[in-house]
Amino acid sequence: MLIDFTLNGKPVTVDAPSDITLLDLLRDHLNMTGAKEGCAVGECGACSVIMDGRLVNSCLVLAPQAGGSEILTIEGIHAPDGGPNDLQDNFITYGAVQCGICIPGMVIAGEALLMKTLEPTRQEIRVALAGNLCRCTGYQQIVDAIEATAVQRKIARG
Ligand code: FES
Ligand code: FES
């Protein structure tokens, strides 16, 4: 079936089976391999994307459900020059990246939170990351990176 949606700000039409997940649609039919398949059952958050402004596990969304929606993946998160944006820079600065498997989902979850508030408490950041598992960094540095980005964006926006 043909599925039309907006992917990282650009309209796309893709011909794909109707019984695959959004994660497989992105990875196998659109070559967007930033979202990872960790568990495939909605437990790990490695497949996180933002769908119509809401953080979702793309392994739990059927591809046809993407029809007419706006999807933001990790490939759509970058600075204007194509390099890392401020949040991604802070993940590096704060040592929040080790193996990297969880990181696309963590960055997406962080961006979803920062779209809603630039004054999150550390507890709110932890809640925002509750669906994203990391077996490497212990979360502290990831929370630090998101907190620092919120402060910087708030200052930049005056
Ligand atoms: S792969 Fe989707 S939540 Fe784990
Ligand atoms: S950096 Fe390895 S799972 Fe998070």
Tab-separated table of C-alpha atoms and ligand atoms in Angstrom:
chain	number	residue	atom	x	y	z
A	1	MET	CA	0.000	0.000	0.000
A	2	LEU	CA	1.057	3.601	-0.505
A	3	ILE	CA	1.725	5.537	2.698
A	4	ASP	CA	2.102	9.332	2.600
A	5	PHE	CA	3.528	11.272	5.494
A	6	THR	CA	6.015	13.971	6.408
A	7	LEU	CA	9.434	12.701	7.409
A	8	ASN	CA	11.858	15.161	8.972
A	9	GLY	CA	10.049	18.046	7.327
A	10	LYS	CA	9.808	16.552	3.837
A	11	PRO	CA	6.811	14.831	2.234
A	12	VAL	CA	7.388	11.159	1.452
A	13	THR	CA	5.334	8.485	-0.285
A	14	VAL	CA	6.400	4.903	0.235
A	15	ASP	CA	5.006	1.655	-1.128
A	16	ALA	CA	5.202	-0.897	1.676
A	17	PRO	CA	3.285	-3.843	3.119
A	18	SER	CA	0.460	-2.802	5.427
A	19	ASP	CA	1.467	-5.207	8.208
A	20	ILE	CA	4.921	-3.893	9.039
A	21	THR	CA	5.848	-1.537	11.849
A	22	LEU	CA	6.777	2.106	11.490
A	23	LEU	CA	10.269	1.078	12.655
A	24	ASP	CA	10.614	-1.356	9.754
A	25	LEU	CA	9.122	1.186	7.366
A	26	LEU	CA	11.784	3.697	8.388
A	27	ARG	CA	14.703	1.293	8.457
A	28	ASP	CA	13.939	-1.079	5.592
A	29	HIS	CA	12.025	1.118	3.150
A	30	LEU	CA	13.408	4.607	3.783
A	31	ASN	CA	16.996	3.827	4.829
A	32	MET	CA	16.530	5.715	8.107
A	33	THR	CA	18.508	3.417	10.354
A	34	GLY	CA	19.018	5.785	13.295
A	35	ALA	CA	16.077	4.331	15.202
A	36	LYS	CA	17.186	0.947	16.510
A	37	GLU	CA	15.353	-2.261	17.188
A	38	GLY	CA	16.308	-3.210	20.723
A	39	CYS	CA	13.405	-5.264	22.030
A	40	ALA	CA	10.620	-4.902	19.419
A	41	VAL	CA	8.017	-5.012	22.190
A	42	GLY	CA	7.897	-1.449	23.502
A	43	GLU	CA	10.259	-1.886	26.445
A	44	CYS	CA	13.566	-0.242	25.523
A	45	GLY	CA	12.896	3.017	23.652
A	46	ALA	CA	15.728	2.459	21.165
A	47	CYS	CA	13.199	2.862	18.348
A	48	SER	CA	11.814	6.193	19.636
A	49	VAL	CA	10.574	8.769	17.150
A	50	ILE	CA	8.379	11.849	17.516
A	51	MET	CA	5.012	11.431	15.807
A	52	ASP	CA	2.827	14.540	15.600
A	53	GLY	CA	4.749	16.015	18.532
A	54	ARG	CA	4.445	12.912	20.699
A	55	LEU	CA	7.191	10.485	21.670
A	56	VAL	CA	6.327	6.993	20.413
A	57	ASN	CA	7.979	3.607	20.184
A	58	SER	CA	8.031	3.048	16.438
A	59	CYS	CA	8.131	-0.740	16.975
A	60	LEU	CA	4.586	-0.470	18.358
A	61	VAL	CA	3.166	1.693	15.560
A	62	LEU	CA	1.891	0.038	12.395
A	63	ALA	CA	3.237	1.623	9.239
A	64	PRO	CA	-0.204	2.677	7.911
A	65	GLN	CA	-0.775	4.633	11.130
A	66	ALA	CA	1.977	6.979	9.977
A	67	GLY	CA	-0.216	8.065	7.057
A	68	GLY	CA	-0.804	11.819	7.160
A	69	SER	CA	1.392	12.307	10.206
A	70	GLU	CA	4.576	14.236	10.845
A	71	ILE	CA	7.434	12.002	11.895
A	72	LEU	CA	10.706	13.282	13.316
A	73	THR	CA	13.573	10.810	13.558
A	74	ILE	CA	17.123	11.200	14.812
A	75	GLU	CA	18.177	11.935	11.215
A	76	GLY	CA	16.091	15.112	11.465
A	77	ILE	CA	17.903	16.321	14.588
A	78	HIS	CA	21.008	18.329	13.726
A	79	ALA	CA	22.477	21.815	13.681
A	80	PRO	CA	21.795	24.035	10.651
A	81	ASP	CA	25.195	23.034	9.210
A	82	GLY	CA	24.300	19.346	9.480
A	83	GLY	CA	26.572	18.706	12.466
A	84	PRO	CA	25.452	17.849	16.008
A	85	ASN	CA	22.946	20.212	17.565
A	86	ASP	CA	23.297	21.590	21.095
A	87	LEU	CA	21.695	18.570	22.758
A	88	GLN	CA	23.887	16.163	20.819
A	89	ASP	CA	26.959	18.274	21.686
A	90	ASN	CA	25.995	18.096	25.338
A	91	PHE	CA	25.663	14.308	25.179
A	92	ILE	CA	29.315	14.327	24.097
A	93	THR	CA	30.402	16.994	26.601
A	94	TYR	CA	28.791	15.227	29.550
A	95	GLY	CA	30.009	11.770	28.580
A	96	ALA	CA	26.468	10.502	28.022
A	97	VAL	CA	27.395	8.208	25.123
A	98	GLN	CA	29.058	4.843	25.395
A	99	CYS	CA	27.957	2.060	23.049
A	100	GLY	CA	25.431	4.366	21.426
A	101	ILE	CA	22.621	1.871	20.913
A	102	CYS	CA	20.191	3.777	23.113
A	103	ILE	CA	21.416	7.229	22.143
A	104	PRO	CA	19.168	8.032	19.138
A	105	GLY	CA	16.167	7.224	21.318
A	106	MET	CA	17.557	9.182	24.245
A	107	VAL	CA	18.158	12.259	22.086
A	108	ILE	CA	14.667	11.970	20.602
A	109	ALA	CA	13.151	11.617	24.098
A	110	GLY	CA	15.175	14.627	25.227
A	111	GLU	CA	14.004	16.703	22.278
A	112	ALA	CA	10.386	15.676	22.902
A	113	LEU	CA	10.703	16.953	26.466
A	114	LEU	CA	12.460	20.178	25.437
A	115	MET	CA	9.676	20.884	22.922
A	116	LYS	CA	7.320	21.011	25.912
A	117	THR	CA	9.452	22.823	28.480
A	118	LEU	CA	12.828	24.498	28.846
A	119	GLU	CA	12.514	24.395	32.639
A	120	PRO	CA	12.315	20.679	33.384
A	121	THR	CA	13.242	19.486	36.847
A	122	ARG	CA	15.673	16.580	37.056
A	123	GLN	CA	12.741	14.440	38.126
A	124	GLU	CA	10.784	15.498	35.031
A	125	ILE	CA	13.778	14.606	32.875
A	126	ARG	CA	13.960	11.195	34.519
A	127	VAL	CA	10.236	10.655	33.911
A	128	ALA	CA	10.656	11.736	30.268
A	129	LEU	CA	13.375	9.087	29.887
A	130	ALA	CA	11.447	6.400	31.760
A	131	GLY	CA	10.717	4.490	28.555
A	132	ASN	CA	14.328	4.528	27.363
A	133	LEU	CA	16.794	1.982	28.682
A	134	CYS	CA	20.563	2.458	28.726
A	135	ARG	CA	22.783	-0.301	29.974
A	136	CYS	CA	25.982	1.764	29.752
A	137	THR	CA	25.976	5.266	31.173
A	138	GLY	CA	23.843	4.956	34.282
A	139	TYR	CA	21.518	7.772	33.126
A	140	GLN	CA	23.155	10.497	35.264
A	141	GLN	CA	25.141	11.959	32.383
A	142	ILE	CA	22.145	11.764	30.053
A	143	VAL	CA	20.042	13.727	32.541
A	144	ASP	CA	22.926	16.212	32.910
A	145	ALA	CA	23.101	16.714	29.131
A	146	ILE	CA	19.370	17.360	28.782
A	147	GLU	CA	19.330	19.671	31.806
A	148	ALA	CA	22.256	21.711	30.442
A	149	THR	CA	20.587	22.003	27.028
A	150	ALA	CA	17.367	23.261	28.606
A	151	VAL	CA	19.290	25.978	30.472
A	152	GLN	CA	21.232	26.984	27.354
A	153	ARG	CA	18.130	27.120	25.134
A	154	LYS	CA	16.237	29.140	27.727
A	155	ILE	CA	19.077	31.662	27.947
A	156	ALA	CA	19.382	31.801	24.137
A	157	ARG	CA	15.669	32.508	23.780
A	158	GLY	CA	15.874	35.268	26.412
B	1	FES	S1	12.597	-1.661	19.932
B	1	FES	FE1	10.846	-0.441	20.291
B	1	FES	S2	10.765	-0.180	22.440
B	1	FES	FE2	12.446	-1.554	22.109
B	2	FES	S1	25.117	4.101	25.625
B	2	FES	FE1	25.022	1.900	25.502
B	2	FES	S2	22.925	1.411	25.873
B	2	FES	FE2	23.093	3.507	26.278
